Short mmCIF file of C-alpha atoms in Angstrom, two decimals:
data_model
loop_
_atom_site.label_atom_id
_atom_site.label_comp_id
_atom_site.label_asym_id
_atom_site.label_seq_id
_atom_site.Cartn_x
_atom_site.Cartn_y
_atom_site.Cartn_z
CA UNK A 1 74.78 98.44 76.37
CA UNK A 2 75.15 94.92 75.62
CA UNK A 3 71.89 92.76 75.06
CA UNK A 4 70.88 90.36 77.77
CA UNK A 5 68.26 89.31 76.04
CA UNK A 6 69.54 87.76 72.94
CA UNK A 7 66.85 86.47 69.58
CA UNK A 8 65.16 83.57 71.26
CA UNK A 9 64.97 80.41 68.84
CA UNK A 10 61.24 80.32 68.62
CA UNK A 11 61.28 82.30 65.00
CA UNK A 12 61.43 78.66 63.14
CA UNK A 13 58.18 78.16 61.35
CA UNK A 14 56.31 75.28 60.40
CA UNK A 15 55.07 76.05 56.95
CA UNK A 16 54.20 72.67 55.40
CA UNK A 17 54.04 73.59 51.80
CA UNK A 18 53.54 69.77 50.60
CA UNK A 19 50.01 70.16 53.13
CA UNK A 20 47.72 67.22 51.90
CA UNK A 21 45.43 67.94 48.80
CA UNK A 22 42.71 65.38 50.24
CA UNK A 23 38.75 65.89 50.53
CA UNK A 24 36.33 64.01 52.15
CA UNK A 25 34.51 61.96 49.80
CA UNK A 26 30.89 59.91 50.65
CA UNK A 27 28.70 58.55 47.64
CA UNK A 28 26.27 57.76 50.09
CA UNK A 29 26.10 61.13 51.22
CA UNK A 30 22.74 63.35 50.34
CA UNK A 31 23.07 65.91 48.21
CA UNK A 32 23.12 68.17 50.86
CA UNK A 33 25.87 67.05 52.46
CA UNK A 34 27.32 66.67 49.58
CA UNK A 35 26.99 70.14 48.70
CA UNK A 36 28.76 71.14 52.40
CA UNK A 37 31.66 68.80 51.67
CA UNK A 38 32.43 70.02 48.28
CA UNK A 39 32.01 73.62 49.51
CA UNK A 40 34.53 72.91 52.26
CA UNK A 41 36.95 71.13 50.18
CA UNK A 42 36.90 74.37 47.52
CA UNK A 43 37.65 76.90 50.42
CA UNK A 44 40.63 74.89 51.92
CA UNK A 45 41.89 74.53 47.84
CA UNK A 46 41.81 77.84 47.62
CA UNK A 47 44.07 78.23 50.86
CA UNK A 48 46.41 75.58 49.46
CA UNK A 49 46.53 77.17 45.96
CA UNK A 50 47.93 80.17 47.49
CA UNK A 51 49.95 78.49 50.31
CA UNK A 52 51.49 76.60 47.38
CA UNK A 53 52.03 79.66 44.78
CA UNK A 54 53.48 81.05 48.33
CA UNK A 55 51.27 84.08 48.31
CA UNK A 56 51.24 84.07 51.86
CA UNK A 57 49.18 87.05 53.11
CA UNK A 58 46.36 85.64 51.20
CA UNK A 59 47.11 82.30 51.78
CA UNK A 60 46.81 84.01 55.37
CA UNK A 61 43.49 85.60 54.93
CA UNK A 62 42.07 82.17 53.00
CA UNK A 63 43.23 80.37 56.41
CA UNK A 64 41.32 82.35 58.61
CA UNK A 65 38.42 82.44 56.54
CA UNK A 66 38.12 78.97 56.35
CA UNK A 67 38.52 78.44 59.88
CA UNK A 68 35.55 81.41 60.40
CA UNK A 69 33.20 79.21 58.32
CA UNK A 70 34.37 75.76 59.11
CA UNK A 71 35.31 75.99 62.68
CA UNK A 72 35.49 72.19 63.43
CA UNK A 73 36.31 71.63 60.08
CA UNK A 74 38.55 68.32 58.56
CA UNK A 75 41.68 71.13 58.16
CA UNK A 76 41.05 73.51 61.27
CA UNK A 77 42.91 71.66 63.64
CA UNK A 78 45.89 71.95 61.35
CA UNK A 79 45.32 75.23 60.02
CA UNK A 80 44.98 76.80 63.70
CA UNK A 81 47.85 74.94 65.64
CA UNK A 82 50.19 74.65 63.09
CA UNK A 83 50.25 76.38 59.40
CA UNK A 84 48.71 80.12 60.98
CA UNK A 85 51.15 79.80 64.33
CA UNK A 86 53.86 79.27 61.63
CA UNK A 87 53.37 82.04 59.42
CA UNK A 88 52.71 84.77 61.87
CA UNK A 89 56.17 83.72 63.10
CA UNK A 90 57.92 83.94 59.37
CA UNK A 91 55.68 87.77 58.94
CA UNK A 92 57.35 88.13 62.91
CA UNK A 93 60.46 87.57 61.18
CA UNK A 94 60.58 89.35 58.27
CA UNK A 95 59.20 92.23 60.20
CA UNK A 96 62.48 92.10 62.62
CA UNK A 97 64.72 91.84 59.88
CA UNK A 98 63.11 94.79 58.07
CA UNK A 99 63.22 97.00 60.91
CA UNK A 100 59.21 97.61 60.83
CA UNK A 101 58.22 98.28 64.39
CA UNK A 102 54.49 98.58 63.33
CA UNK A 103 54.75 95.33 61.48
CA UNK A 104 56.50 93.35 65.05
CA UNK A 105 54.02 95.12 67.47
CA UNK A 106 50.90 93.83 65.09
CA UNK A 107 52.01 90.31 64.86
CA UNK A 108 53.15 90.32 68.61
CA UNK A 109 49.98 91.05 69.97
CA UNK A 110 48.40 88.61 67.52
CA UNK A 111 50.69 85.78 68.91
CA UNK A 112 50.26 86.50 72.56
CA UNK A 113 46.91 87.01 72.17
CA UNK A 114 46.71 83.33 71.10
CA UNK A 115 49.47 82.36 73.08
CA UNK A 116 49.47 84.93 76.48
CA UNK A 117 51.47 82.26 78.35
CA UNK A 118 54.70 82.12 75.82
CA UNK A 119 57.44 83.40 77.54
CA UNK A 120 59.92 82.86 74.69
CA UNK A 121 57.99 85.52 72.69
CA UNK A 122 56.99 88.30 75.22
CA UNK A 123 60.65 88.42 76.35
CA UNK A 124 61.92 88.38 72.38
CA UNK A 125 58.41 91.35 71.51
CA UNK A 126 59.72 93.47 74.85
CA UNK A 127 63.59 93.51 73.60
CA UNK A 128 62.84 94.26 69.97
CA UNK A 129 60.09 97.05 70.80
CA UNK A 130 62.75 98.17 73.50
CA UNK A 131 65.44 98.50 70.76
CA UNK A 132 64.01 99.88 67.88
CA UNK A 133 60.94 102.08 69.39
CA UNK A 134 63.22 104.85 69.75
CA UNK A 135 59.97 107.38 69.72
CA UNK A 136 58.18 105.19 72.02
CA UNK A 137 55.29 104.66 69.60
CA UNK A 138 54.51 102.04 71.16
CA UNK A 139 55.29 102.26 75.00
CA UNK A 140 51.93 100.63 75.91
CA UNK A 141 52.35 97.29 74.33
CA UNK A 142 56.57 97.34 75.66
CA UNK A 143 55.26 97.44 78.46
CA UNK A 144 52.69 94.94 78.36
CA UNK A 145 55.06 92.43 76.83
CA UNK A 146 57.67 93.45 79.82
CA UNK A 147 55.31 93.04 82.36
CA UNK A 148 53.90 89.65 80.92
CA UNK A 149 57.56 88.01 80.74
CA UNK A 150 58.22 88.75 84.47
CA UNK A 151 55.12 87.89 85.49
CA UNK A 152 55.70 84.19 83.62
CA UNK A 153 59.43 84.46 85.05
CA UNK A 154 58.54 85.12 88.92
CA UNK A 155 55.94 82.24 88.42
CA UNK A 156 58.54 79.99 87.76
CA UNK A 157 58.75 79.49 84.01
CA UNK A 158 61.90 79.44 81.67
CA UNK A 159 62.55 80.26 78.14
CA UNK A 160 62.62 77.17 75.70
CA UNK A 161 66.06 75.37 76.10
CA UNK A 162 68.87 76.43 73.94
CA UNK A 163 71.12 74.19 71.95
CA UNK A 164 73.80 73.49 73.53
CA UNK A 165 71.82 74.17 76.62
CA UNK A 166 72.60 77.45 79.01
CA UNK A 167 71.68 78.06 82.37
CA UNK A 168 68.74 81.02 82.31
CA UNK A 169 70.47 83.61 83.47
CA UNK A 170 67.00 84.96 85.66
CA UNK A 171 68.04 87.32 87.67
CA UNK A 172 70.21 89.22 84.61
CA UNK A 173 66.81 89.31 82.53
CA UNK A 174 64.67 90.64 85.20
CA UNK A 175 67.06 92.85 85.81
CA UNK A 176 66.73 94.05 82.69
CA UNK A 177 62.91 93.77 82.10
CA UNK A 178 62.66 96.15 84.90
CA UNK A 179 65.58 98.78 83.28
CA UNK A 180 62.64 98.35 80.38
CA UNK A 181 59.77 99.66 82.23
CA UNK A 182 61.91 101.93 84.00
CA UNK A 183 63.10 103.68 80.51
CA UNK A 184 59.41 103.94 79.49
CA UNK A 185 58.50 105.49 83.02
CA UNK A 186 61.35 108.13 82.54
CA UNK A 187 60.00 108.61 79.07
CA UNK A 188 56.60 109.60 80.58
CA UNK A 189 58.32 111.99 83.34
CA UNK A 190 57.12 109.50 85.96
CA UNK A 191 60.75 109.59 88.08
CA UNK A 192 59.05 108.11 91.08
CA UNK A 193 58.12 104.68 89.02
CA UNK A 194 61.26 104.82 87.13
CA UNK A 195 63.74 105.16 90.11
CA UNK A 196 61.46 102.44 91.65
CA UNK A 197 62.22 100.49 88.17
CA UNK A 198 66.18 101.28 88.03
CA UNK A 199 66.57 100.06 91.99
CA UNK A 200 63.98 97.00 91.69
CA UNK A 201 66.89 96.30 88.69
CA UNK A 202 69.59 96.91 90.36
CA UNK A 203 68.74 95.19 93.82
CA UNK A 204 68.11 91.80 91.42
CA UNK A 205 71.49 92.50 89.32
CA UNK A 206 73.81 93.95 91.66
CA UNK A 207 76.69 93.78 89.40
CA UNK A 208 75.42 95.83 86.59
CA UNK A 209 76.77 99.24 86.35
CA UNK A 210 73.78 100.90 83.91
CA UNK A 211 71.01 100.75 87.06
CA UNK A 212 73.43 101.85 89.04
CA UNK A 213 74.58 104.87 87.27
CA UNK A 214 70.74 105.61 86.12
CA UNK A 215 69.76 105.43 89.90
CA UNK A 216 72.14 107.81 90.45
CA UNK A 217 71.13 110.08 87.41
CA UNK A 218 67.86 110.35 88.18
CA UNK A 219 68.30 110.95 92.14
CA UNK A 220 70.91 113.64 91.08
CA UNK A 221 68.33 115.56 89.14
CA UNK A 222 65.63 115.64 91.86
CA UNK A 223 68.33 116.60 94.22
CA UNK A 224 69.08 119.86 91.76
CA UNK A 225 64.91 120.37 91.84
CA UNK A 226 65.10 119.99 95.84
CA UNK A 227 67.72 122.25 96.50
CA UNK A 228 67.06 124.91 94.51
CA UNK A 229 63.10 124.76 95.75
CA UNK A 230 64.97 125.06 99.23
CA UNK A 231 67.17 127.67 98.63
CA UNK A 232 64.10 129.79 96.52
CA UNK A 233 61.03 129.19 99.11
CA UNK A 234 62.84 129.82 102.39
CA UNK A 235 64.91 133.09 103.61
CA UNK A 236 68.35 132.77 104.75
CA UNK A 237 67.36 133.48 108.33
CA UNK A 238 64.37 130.70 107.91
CA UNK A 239 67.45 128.21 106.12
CA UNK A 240 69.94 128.94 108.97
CA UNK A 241 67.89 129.44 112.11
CA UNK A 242 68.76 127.43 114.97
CA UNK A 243 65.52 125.46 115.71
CA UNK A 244 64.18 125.72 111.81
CA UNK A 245 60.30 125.46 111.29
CA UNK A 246 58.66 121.87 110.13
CA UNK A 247 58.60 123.11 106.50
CA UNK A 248 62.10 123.95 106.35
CA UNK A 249 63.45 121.11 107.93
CA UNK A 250 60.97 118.61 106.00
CA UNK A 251 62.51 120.52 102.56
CA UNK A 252 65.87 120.17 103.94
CA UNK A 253 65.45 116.78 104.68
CA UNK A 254 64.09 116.08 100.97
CA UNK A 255 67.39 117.63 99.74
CA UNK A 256 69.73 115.46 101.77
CA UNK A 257 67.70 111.93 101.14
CA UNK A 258 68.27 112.88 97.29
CA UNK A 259 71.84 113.70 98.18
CA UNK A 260 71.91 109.95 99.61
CA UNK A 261 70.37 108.36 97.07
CA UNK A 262 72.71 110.46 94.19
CA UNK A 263 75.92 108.77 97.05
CA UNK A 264 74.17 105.36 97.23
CA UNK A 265 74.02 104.53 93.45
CA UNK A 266 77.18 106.21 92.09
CA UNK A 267 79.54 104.93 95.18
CA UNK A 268 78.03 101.24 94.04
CA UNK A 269 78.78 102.37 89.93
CA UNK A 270 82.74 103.48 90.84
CA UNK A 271 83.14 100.83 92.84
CA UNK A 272 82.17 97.95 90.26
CA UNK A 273 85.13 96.05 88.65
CA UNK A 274 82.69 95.23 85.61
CA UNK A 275 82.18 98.77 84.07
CA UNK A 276 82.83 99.65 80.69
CA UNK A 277 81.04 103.02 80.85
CA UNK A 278 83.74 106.20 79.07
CA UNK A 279 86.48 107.40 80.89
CA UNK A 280 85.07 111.19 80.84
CA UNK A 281 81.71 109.80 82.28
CA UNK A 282 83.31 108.41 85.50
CA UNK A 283 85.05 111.38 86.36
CA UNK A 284 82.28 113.66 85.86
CA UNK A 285 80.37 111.03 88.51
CA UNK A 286 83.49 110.79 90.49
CA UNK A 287 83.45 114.92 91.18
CA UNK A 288 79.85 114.81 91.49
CA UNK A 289 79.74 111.94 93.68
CA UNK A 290 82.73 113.47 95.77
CA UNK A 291 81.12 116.76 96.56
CA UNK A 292 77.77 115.49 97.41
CA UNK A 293 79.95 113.29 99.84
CA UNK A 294 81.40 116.43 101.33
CA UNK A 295 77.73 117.82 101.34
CA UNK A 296 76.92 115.25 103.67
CA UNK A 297 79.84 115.19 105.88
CA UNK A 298 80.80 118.23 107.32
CA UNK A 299 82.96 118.53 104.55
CA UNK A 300 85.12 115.98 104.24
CA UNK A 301 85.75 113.10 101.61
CA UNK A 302 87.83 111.28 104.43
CA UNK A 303 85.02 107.95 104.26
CA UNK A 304 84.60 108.07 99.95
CA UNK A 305 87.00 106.06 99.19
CA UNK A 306 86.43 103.22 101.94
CA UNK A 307 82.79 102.76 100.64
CA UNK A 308 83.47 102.43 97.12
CA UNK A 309 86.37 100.22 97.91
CA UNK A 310 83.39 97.82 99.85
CA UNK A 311 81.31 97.99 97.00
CA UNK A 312 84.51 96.73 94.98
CA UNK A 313 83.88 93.75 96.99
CA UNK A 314 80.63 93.02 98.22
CA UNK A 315 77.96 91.08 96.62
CA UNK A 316 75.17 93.52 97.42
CA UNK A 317 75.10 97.09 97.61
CA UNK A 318 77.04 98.39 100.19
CA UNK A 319 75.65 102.20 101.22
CA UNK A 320 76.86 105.32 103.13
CA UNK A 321 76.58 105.18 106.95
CA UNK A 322 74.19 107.95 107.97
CA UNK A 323 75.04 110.95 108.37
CA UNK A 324 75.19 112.85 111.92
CA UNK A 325 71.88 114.83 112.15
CA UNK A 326 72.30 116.94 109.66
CA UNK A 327 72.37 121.12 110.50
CA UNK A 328 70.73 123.86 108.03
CA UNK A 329 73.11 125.30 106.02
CA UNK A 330 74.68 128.64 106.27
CA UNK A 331 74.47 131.51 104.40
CA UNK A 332 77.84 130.05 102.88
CA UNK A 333 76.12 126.92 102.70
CA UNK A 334 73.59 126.58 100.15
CA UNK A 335 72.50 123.84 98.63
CA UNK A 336 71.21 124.72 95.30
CA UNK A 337 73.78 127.75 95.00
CA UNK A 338 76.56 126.94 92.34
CA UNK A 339 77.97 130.48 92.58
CA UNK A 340 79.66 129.33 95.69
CA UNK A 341 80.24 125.79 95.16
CA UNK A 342 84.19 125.55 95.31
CA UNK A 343 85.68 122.39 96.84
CA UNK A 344 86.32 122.69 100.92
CA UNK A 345 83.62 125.59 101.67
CA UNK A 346 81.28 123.64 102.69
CA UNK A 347 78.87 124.70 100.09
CA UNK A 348 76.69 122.41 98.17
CA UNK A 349 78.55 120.68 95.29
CA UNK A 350 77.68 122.78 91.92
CA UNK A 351 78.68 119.25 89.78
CA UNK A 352 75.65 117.69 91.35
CA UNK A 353 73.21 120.40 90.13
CA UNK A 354 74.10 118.77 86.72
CA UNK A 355 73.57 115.64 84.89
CA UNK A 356 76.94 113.89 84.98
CA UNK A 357 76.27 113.05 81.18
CA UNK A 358 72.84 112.59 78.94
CA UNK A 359 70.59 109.35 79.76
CA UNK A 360 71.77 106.16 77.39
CA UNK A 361 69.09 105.00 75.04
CA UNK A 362 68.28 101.67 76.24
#
């Protein structure tokens, strides 16, 4: 998948290596005060000895020791809004290039922690931790970082302006913030906040095929769960009896909605012009897609092709008109077995049973 979020600008630094080598000076001064000044003025040298030999983790270390002691100090102002913002960016940097997830989720939190309101570097933490946390070490803080950038972009804020200038593309990164959290919900086996995730995505950025197809993934499995929980907890008479009992019509009912959604999310993913997923991909969704279509009306395909023509076209989502009210199945009609599953029986479609192909990374 192509990045949405691309590396913001905000990685240039402000490193001042030429800082001033000045001290406060007062012959009037008692010796007291004396003694304060000339202990200040050695504890900031020792920060510029190192900031000029361009040790910079101790420079770092001598910076935030000075500004421990010497709070209000004559260099604080300088060493907290400029030189230490400026270095934790070049360590950010060299961390990215390097590949060291540790190293980026250290520094981020140090950053936001004295910045929480940047939105230029929770959106840049949440796509590097999203691309190379590929054992989500570090799911927590992802998240956190995720959840931080859309708050600031609901609120109303933007990302620093780029040079030339570009339009924010808003509803492409939230869109995408949410595909985050919804990869780190599927990661802890939380479907229920994931699908929520991949459709909260894919209701702000309509035209991108991944929520689509991940919707449909993840609805597809939970129908396979449904169906065969049906088909194992109720007896064929129970299944196919003419007024069925609550239970068996509230599991039957759980099958078909995940049927829906599976028909809902994959009719949208065929019928998108911009889709670059493999061919062998979209045929394995087109065969599931087609028999859980048949599944759901009285075995026929006759309206398929009509509603992923309209979502060729439409803006928004277009879904499947409801079904007629829907019967229990037959013995020949099971939904959860394959053994039957052949095309124009009816039966429940055995390609749905089955991931259409493995989960993308991010």
């Amino acid at each position: 998948m192509k990045k949405i979020i691309t590396t913001v600008a905000v990685l240039m630094f402000l490193l001042a290596l030429s800082a001033p080598l000045v001290f406060a000076q007062d012959t009037s001064a008692k010796p007291a005060a004396q003694d304060a000044a000339a202990e200040e003025a050695a504890t900031y040298k020792a920060w510029y000895d190192a900031n000029t030999a361009k040790d910079y983790p101790k420079a770092l270390e001598l910076a935030k020791a000075y500004l421990d002691k010497y709070p209000n100090g004559q260099y604080a102002t300088y060493l907290k809004t400029k030189w230490i913002p400026g270095m934790r960016q070049k360590f950010l940097a060299d961390a990215v290039a390097a590949k060291n997830v540790a190293e980026i989720d250290r520094l981020g939190k140090e950053i936001m922690a004295t910045d929480p309101e940047n939105l230029d570097f929770a959106l840049f933490l949440a796509s590097q931790l999203r691309t190379l946390d590929t054992n989500f070490q570090y799911a927590s803080d992802t998240v956190q970082f995720t959840q931080t950038a859309i708050r600031l972009i609901e609120a109303g804020k933007t990302p620093a302006p780029t040079n030339p200038p570009k339009p924010f593309p808003k509803n492409e990164t939230l869109g995408y913030l949410h595909d985050t959290l919804a990869s780190v919900d599927e990661h802890n086996k939380d479907t229920d906040k994931a699908l929520e995730h991949y459709e909260h995505a894919a209701m702000i950025d309509s035209a991108n095929a991944r929520y689509f197809f991940n919707c449909g993934r993840l609805h597809q499995g939970r129908y396979a769960v449904a169906a065969e929980e049906f088909q194992k907890k109720f007896t064929a008479e129970e299944r196919s009896a003419p007024e069925p009992k609550p239970e068996v019509k509230a599991a039957l009912d759980k099958v078909n909605a995940e049927a829906d959604g599976v028909i809902n999310c994959w009719a949208r993913f065929m019928g998108l012009p911009k889709n670059d997923y493999p061919a062998d991909v979209k045929q394995k969704v087109q065969t599931a897609l087609t028999d859980l279509y048949k599944y759901r009306n009285n075995n026929s395909d006759a309206g398929l092709q009509k509603l992923i023509d309209d979502n060729k076209t439409s803006a928004t989502p277009v879904k499947m008109s409801p079904p007629a009210e829907p019967k229990p199945p037959t013995a020949e009609q099971k939904p959860a077995d394959q053994s039957t599953a052949k095309p124009g029986n009816g039966s429940s479609p055995a390609a749905a049973a089955k991931p259409a192909t493995k989960k993308p990374r991010m």
